[in-house]
mmCIF file of C-alpha atoms in Angstrom:
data_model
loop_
_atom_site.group_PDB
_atom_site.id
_atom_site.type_symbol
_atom_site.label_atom_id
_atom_site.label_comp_id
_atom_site.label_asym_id
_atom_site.label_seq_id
_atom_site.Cartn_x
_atom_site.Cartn_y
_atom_site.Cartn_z
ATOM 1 C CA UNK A 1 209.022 -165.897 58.817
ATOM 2 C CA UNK A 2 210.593 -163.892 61.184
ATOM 3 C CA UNK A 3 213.426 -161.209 60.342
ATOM 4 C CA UNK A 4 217.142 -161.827 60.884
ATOM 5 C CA UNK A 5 219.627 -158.806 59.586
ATOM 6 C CA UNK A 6 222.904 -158.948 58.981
ATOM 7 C CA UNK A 7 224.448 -155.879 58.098
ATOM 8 C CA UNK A 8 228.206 -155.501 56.587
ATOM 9 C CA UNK A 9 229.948 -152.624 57.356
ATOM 10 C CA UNK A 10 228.144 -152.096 60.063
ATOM 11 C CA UNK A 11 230.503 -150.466 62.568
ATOM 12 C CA UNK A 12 230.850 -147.660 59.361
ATOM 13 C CA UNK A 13 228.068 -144.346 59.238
ATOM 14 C CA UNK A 14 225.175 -145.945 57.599
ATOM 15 C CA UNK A 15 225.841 -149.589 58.893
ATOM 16 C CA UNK A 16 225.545 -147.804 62.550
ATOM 17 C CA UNK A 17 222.513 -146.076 61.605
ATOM 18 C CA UNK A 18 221.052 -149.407 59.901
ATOM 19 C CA UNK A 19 221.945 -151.421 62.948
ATOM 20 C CA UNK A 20 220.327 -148.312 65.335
ATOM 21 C CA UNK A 21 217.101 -148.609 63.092
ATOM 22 C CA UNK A 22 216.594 -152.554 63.077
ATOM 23 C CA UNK A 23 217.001 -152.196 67.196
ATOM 24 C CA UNK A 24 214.601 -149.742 67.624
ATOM 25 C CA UNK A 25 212.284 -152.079 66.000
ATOM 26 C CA UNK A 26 213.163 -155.014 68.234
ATOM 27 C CA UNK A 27 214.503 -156.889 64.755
ATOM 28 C CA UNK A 28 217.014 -159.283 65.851
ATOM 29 C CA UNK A 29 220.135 -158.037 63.645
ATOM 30 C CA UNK A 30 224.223 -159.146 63.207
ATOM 31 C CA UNK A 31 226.464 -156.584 63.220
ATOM 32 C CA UNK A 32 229.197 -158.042 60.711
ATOM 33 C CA UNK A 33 232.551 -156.004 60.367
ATOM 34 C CA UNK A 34 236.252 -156.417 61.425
ATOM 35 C CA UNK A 35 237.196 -156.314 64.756
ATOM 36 C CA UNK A 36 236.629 -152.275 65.816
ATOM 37 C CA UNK A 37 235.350 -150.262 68.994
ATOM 38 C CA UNK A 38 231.794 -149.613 67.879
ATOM 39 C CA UNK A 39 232.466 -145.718 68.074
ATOM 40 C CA UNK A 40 229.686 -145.003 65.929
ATOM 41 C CA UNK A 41 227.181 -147.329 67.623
ATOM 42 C CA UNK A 42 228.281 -146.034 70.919
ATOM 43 C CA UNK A 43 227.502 -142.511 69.818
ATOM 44 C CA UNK A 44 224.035 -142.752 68.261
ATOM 45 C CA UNK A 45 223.149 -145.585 70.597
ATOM 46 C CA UNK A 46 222.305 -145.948 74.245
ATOM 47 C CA UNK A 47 224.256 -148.878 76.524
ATOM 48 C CA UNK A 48 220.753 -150.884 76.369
ATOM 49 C CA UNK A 49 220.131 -150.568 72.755
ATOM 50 C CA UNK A 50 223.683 -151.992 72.338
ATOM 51 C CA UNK A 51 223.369 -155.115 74.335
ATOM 52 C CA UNK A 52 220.509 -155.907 71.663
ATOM 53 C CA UNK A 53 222.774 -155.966 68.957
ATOM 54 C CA UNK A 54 224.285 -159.190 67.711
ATOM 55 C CA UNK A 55 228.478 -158.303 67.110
ATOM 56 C CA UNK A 56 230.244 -160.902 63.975
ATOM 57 C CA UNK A 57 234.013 -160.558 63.836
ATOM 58 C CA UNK A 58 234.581 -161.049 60.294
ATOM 59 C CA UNK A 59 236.256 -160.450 57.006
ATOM 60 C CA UNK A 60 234.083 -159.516 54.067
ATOM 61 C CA UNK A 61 236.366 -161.591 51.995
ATOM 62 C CA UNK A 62 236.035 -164.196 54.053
ATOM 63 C CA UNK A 63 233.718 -166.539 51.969
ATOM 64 C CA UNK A 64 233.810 -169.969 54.027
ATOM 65 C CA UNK A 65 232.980 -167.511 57.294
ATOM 66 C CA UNK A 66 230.439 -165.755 56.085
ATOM 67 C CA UNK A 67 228.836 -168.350 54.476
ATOM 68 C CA UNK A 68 228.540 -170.635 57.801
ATOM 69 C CA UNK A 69 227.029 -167.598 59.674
ATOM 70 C CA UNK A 70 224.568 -166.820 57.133
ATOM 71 C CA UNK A 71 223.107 -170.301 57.390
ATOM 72 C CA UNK A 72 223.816 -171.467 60.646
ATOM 73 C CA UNK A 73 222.125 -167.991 61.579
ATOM 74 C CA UNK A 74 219.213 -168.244 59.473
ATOM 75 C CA UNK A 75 219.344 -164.429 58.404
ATOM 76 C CA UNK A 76 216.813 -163.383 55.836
ATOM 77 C CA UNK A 77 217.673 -160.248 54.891
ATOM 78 C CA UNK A 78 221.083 -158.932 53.942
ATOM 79 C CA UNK A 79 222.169 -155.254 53.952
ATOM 80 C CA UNK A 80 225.562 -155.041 52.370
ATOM 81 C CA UNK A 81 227.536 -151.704 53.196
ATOM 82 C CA UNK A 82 230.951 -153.369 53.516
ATOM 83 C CA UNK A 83 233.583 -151.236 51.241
ATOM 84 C CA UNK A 84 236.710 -149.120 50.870
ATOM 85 C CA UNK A 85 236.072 -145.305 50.324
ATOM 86 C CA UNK A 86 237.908 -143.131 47.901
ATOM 87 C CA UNK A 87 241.026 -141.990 50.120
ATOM 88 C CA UNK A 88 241.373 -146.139 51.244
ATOM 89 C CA UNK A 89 241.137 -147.264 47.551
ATOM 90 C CA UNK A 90 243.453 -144.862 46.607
ATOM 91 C CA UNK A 91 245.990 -146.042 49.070
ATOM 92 C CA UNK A 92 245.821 -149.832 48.741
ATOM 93 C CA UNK A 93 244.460 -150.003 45.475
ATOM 94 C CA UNK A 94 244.782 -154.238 45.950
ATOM 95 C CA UNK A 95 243.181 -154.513 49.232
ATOM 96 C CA UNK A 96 240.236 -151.573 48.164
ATOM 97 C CA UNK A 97 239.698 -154.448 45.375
ATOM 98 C CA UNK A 98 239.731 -157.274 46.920
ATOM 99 C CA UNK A 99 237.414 -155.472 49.924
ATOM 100 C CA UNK A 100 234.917 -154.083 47.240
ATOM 101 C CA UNK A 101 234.642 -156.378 44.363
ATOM 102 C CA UNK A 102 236.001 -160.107 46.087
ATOM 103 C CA UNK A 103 233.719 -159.385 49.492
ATOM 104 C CA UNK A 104 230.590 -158.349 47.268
ATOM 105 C CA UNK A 105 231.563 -161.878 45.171
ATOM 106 C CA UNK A 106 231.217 -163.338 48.252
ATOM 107 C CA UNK A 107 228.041 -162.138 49.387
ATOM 108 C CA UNK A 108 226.189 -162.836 46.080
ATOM 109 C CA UNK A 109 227.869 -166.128 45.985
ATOM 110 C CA UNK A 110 226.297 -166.417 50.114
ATOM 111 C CA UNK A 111 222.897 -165.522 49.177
ATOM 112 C CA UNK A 112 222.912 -167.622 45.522
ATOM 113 C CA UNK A 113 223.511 -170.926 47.779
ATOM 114 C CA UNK A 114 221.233 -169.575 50.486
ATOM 115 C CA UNK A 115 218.640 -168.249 48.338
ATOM 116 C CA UNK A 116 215.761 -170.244 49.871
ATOM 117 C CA UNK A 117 216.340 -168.882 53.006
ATOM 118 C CA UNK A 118 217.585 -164.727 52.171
ATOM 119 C CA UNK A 119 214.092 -162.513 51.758
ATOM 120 C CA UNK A 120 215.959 -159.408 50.998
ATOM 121 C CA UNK A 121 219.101 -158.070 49.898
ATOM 122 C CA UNK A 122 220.112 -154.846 49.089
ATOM 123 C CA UNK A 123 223.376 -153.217 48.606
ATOM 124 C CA UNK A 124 225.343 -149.950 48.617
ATOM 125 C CA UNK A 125 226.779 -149.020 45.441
ATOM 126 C CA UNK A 126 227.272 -145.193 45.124
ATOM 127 C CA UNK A 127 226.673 -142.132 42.776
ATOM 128 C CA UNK A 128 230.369 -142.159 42.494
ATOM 129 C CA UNK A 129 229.919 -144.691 39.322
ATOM 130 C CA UNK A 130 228.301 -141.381 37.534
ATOM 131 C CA UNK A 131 230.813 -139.103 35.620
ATOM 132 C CA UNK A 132 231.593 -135.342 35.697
ATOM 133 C CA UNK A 133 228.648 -132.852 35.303
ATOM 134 C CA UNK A 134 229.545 -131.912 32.132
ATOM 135 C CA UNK A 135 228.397 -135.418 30.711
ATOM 136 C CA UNK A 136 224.692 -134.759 32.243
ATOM 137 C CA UNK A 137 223.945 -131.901 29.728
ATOM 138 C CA UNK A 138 220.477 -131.878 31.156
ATOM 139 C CA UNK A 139 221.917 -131.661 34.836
ATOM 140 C CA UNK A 140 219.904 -134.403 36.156
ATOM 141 C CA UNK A 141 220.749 -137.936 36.750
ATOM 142 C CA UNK A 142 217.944 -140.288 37.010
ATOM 143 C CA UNK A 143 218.720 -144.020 37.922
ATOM 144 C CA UNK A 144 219.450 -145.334 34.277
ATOM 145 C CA UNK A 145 221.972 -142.018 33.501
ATOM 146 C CA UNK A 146 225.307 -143.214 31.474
ATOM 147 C CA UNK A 147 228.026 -144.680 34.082
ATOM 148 C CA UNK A 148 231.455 -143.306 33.879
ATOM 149 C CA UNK A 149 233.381 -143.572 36.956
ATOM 150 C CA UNK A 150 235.847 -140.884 37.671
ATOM 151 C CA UNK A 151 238.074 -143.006 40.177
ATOM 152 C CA UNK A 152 238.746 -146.681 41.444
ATOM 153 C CA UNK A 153 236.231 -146.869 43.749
ATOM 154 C CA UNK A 154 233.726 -145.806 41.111
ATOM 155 C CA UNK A 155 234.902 -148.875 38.878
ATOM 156 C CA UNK A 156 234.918 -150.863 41.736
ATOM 157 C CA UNK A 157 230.783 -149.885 42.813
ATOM 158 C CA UNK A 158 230.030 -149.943 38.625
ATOM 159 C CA UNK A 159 231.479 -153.746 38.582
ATOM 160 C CA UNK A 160 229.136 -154.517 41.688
ATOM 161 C CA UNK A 161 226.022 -153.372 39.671
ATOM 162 C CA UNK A 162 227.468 -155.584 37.117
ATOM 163 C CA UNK A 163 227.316 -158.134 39.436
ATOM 164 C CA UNK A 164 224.090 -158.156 40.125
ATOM 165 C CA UNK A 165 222.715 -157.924 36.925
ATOM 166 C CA UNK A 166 224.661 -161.025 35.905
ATOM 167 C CA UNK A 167 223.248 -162.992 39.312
ATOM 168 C CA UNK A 168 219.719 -162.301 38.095
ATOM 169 C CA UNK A 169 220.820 -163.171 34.694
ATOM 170 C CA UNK A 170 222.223 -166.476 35.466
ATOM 171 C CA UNK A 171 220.512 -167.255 38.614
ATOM 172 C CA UNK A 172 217.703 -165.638 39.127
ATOM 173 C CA UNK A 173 219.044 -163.950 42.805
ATOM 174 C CA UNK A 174 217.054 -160.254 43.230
ATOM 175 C CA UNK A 175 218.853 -157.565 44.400
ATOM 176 C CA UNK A 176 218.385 -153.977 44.973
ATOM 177 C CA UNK A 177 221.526 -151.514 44.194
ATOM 178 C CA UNK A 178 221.337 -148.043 45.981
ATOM 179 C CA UNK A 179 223.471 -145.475 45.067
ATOM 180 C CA UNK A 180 223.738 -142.664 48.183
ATOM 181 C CA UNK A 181 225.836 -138.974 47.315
ATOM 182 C CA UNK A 182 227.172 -137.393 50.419
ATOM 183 C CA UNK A 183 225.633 -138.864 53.683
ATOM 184 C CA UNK A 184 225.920 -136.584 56.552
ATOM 185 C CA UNK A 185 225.429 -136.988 60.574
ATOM 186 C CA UNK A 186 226.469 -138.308 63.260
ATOM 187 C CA UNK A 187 229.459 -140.857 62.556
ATOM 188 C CA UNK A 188 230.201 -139.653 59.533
ATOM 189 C CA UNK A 189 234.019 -139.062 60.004
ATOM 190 C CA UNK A 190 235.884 -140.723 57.054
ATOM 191 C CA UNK A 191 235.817 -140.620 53.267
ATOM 192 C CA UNK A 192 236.047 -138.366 50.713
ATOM 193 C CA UNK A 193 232.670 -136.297 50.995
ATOM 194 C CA UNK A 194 233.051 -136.877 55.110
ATOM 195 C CA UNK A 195 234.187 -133.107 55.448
ATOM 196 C CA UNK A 196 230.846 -131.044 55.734
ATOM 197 C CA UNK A 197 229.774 -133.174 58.192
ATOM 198 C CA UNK A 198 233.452 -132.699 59.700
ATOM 199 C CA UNK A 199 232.410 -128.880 59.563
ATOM 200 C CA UNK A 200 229.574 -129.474 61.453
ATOM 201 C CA UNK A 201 231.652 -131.366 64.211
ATOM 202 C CA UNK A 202 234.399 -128.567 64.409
ATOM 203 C CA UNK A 203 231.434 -125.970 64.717
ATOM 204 C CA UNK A 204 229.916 -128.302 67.749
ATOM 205 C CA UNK A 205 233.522 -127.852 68.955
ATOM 206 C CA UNK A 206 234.118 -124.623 68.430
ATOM 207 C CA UNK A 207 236.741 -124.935 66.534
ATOM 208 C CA UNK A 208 237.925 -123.805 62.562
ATOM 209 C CA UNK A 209 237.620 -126.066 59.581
ATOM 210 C CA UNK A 210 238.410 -125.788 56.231
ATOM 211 C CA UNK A 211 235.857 -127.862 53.852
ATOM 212 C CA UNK A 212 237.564 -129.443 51.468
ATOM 213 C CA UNK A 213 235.068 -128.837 47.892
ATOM 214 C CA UNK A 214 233.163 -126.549 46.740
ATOM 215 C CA UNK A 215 229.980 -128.148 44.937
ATOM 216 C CA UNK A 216 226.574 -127.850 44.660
ATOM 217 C CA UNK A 217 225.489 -131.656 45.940
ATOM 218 C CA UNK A 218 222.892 -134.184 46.749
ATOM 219 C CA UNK A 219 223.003 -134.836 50.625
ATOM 220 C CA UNK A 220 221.037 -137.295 52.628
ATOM 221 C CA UNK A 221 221.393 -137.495 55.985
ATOM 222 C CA UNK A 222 222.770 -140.654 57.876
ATOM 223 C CA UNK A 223 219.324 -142.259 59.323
ATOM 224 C CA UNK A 224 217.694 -141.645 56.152
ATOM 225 C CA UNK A 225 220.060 -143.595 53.981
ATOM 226 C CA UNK A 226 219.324 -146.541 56.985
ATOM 227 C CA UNK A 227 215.561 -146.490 56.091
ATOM 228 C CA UNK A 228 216.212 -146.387 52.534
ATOM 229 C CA UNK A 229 218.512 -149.773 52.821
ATOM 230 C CA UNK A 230 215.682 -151.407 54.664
ATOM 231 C CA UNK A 231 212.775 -150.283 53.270
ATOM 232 C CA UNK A 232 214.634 -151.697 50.035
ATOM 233 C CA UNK A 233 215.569 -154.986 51.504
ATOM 234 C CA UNK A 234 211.970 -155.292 52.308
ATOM 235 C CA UNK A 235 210.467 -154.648 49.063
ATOM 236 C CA UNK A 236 210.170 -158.143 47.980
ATOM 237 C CA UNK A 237 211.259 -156.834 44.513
ATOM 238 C CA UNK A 238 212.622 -159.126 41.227
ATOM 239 C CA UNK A 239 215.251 -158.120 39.087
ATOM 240 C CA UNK A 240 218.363 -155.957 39.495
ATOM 241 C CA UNK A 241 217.679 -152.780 39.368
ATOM 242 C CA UNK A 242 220.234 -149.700 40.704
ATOM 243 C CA UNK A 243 218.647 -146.656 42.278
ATOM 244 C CA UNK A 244 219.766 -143.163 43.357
ATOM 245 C CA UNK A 245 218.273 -141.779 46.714
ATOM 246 C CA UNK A 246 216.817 -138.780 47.054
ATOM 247 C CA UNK A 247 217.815 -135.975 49.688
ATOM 248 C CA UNK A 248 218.443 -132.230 48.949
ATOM 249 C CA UNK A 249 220.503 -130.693 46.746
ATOM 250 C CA UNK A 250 222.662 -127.755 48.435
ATOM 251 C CA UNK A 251 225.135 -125.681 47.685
ATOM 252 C CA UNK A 252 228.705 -125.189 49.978
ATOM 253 C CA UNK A 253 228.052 -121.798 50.861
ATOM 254 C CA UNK A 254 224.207 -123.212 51.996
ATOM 255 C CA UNK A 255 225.744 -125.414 54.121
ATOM 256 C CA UNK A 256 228.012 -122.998 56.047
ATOM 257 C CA UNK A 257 224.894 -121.126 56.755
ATOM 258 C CA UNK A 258 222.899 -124.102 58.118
ATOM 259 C CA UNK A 259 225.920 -124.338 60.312
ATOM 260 C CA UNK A 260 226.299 -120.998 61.650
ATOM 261 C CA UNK A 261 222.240 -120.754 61.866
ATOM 262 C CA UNK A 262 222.453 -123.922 64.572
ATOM 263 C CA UNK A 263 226.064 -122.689 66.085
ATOM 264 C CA UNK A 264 226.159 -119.191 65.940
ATOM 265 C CA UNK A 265 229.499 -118.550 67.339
ATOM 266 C CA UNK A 266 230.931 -120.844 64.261
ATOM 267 C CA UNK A 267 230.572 -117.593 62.047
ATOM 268 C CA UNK A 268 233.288 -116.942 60.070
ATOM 269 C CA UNK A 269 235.065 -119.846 61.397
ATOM 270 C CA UNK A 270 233.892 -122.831 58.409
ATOM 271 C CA UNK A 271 235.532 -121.922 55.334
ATOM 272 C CA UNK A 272 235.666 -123.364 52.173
ATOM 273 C CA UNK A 273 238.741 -124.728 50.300
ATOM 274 C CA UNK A 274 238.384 -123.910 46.222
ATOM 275 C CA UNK A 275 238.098 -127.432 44.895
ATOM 276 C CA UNK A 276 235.395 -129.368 42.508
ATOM 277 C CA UNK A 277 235.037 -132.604 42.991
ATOM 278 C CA UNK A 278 232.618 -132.958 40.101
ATOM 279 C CA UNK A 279 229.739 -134.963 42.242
ATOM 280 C CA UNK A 280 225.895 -134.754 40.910
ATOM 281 C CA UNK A 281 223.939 -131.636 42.373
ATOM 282 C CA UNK A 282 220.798 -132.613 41.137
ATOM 283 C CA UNK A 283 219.584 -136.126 41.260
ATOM 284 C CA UNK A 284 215.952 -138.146 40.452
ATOM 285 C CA UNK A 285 215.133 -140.228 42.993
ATOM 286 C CA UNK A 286 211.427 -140.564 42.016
ATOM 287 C CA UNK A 287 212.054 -144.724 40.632
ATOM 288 C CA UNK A 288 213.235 -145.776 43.792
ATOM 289 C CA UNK A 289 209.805 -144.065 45.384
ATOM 290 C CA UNK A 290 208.010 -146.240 42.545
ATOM 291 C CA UNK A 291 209.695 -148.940 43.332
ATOM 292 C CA UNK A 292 210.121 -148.973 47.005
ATOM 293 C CA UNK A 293 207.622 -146.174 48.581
ATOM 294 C CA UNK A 294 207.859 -143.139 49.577
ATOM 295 C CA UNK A 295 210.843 -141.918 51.805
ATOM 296 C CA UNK A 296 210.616 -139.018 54.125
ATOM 297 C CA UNK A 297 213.939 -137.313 53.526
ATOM 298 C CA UNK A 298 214.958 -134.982 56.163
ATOM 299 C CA UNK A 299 214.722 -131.342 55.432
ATOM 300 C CA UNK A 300 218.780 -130.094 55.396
ATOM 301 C CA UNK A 301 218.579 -127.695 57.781
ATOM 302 C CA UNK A 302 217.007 -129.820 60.343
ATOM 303 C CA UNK A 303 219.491 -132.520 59.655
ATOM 304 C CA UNK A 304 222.143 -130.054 60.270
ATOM 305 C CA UNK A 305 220.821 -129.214 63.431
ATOM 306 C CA UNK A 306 220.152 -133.209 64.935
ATOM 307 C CA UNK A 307 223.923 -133.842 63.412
ATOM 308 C CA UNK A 308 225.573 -130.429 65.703
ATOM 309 C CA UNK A 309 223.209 -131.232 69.157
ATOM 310 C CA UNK A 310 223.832 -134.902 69.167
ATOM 311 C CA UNK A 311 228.058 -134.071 68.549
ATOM 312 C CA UNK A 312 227.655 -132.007 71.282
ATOM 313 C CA UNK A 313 226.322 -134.138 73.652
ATOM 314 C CA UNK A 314 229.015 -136.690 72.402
ATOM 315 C CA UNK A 315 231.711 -133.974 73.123
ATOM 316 C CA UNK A 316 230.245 -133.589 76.365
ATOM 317 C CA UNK A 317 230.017 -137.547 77.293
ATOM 318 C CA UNK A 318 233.849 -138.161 75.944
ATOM 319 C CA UNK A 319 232.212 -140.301 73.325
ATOM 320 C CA UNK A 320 234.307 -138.291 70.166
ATOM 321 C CA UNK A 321 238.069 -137.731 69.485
ATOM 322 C CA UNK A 322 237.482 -134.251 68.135
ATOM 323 C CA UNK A 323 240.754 -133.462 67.228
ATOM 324 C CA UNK A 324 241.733 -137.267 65.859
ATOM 325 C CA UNK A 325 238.461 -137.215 63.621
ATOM 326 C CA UNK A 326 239.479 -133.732 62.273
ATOM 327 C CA UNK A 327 242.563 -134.605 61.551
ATOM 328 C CA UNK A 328 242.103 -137.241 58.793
#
């Protein structure tokens, strides 16, 4: 059968990227997210890959909706990314629920009626249902550590991998759960763990910026987090398991480095503000390999320098509100 994507979320960093990737392989894929200027599209894509991509003006909690376009559609595979970060949760506690927890109802609730028809689903849960370090004695999390969200958002991600488990349980829909750290690159300009790659804009810029932690975390870079979500939805896998992805683990004062070793004349310029967040540092990712394949996980440094040259040449086209995006 031939592939048909839809991707929620997709106007957000890793729905761009997931969108970018399914284009460049001439997969016919829906772009389903409210009604937005695809900024991040526009910056990571050119004008023709764009007119390729298939745009849905839709709520997430929006089951009658997304239901119809599911079917009438005939998608196969469904990449869910739709969600409320920290900061949004934390503001509208109601809506982040209803946005998190209702919308992923609603897309379990899609596929369970569809399920003759969906192929592949997979969808983003977070390392934010982990707790503080100190709870990781060992200071490594593999994919079956001991949940204990620190915020609503984490509750919110911990009750999706519920979810899913229950769906399997009761009727038999597989899933795949994958739980990213910090994703970095281009379009990466909200959430909580948005501001080293806000660093890395204000450096293209040349201008200051304060970072706002100070931890030793697992990053993976914005295009590798797409192939891991469709590599995933591919896998033809039963169950519902949860997995963490891989990347490299890298400490603040690393990253300012990797900054001022792409933009020189950013030395001295990115500092750090003194404040744990308490995210994982060190993180197996070697069952989602088993399970999925092997991913080829950008080396940090180089990541860095693809996220700085392609700002730049989205300063220089007009195609990024600097000052807006490092303002938030």
């Amino acid at each position: 059968m031939t592939e048909r994507f839809l991707v929620t979320g997709a106007l957000g960093c890793v729905g761009a990227w997931t969108v970018k990737r399914l284009v460049d392989e001439a997969i016919p894929v829906w772009a389903y997210d409210l009604a937005a200027t695809p900024k991040r599209l526009e910056l990571i894509m050119r004008q023709e890959q764009l007119a390729r991509v298939n745009f849905l003006e839709g709520d997430i909690t929006d089951s009658r909706f997304f239901d119809e376009k599911v079917s009438s559609l005939g998608i196969t595979h469904v990449i869910h990314l739709a969600a409320f970060q920290v900061p949004f949760v934390k503001a509208d506690p109601i809506q982040g629920l209803k946005v998190n927890a209702v919308g992923s109802a609603v897309v379990f609730e899609t596929i369970r009626r569809h399920s003759d028809q969906i192929k592949g689903f997979v969808y983003a849960s977070s390392t934010g249902v982990y707790g503080p370090p100190e709870h990781y004695p060992d200071g490594l999390l593999s994919h079956d550590s001991a949940l204990s969200p620190m915020n609503l958002y984490g509750v919110h991600k911990q009750a999706v991998e519920g979810m899913a488990k229950i769906y399997w349980q009761d009727y038999g829909i597989p899933s795949v759960g994958l739980r990213p750290c910090v994703v970095y690159g281009p379009g990466r300009d909200q959430g909580m763990t948005s501001t080293p790659t806000k660093a890395m804009l204000a450096a293209a810029a040349g201008k200051p910026y304060q970072i706002s932690f100070n931890d030793t975390v697992m990053y993976q870079y914005a295009d590798d987090a797409a192939m891991a979500f469709i590599q995933a939805s591919r896998a033809g896998l039963s169950g519902a398991e949860v997995y963490n992805l891989g990347g490299s683990s890298v400490s603040m004062n690393e990253v300012v480095r990797a900054i001022s070793k792409v933009a020189n004349e950013s030395t001295g310029t990115i500092t750090i503000a003194d404040q744990k967040i308490g995210a994982p540092g060190h993180i197996d990712a070697s069952a989602l390999h088993g399970a999925i394949g092997p991913i080829d996980w950008t080396e940090f440094e180089d990541g860095v320098s693809k996220t700085i040259m392609q700002f730049r040449q989205g300063i220089s086209a007009k195609k990024i509100d600097v000052d807006r995006i490092l303002a938030t």
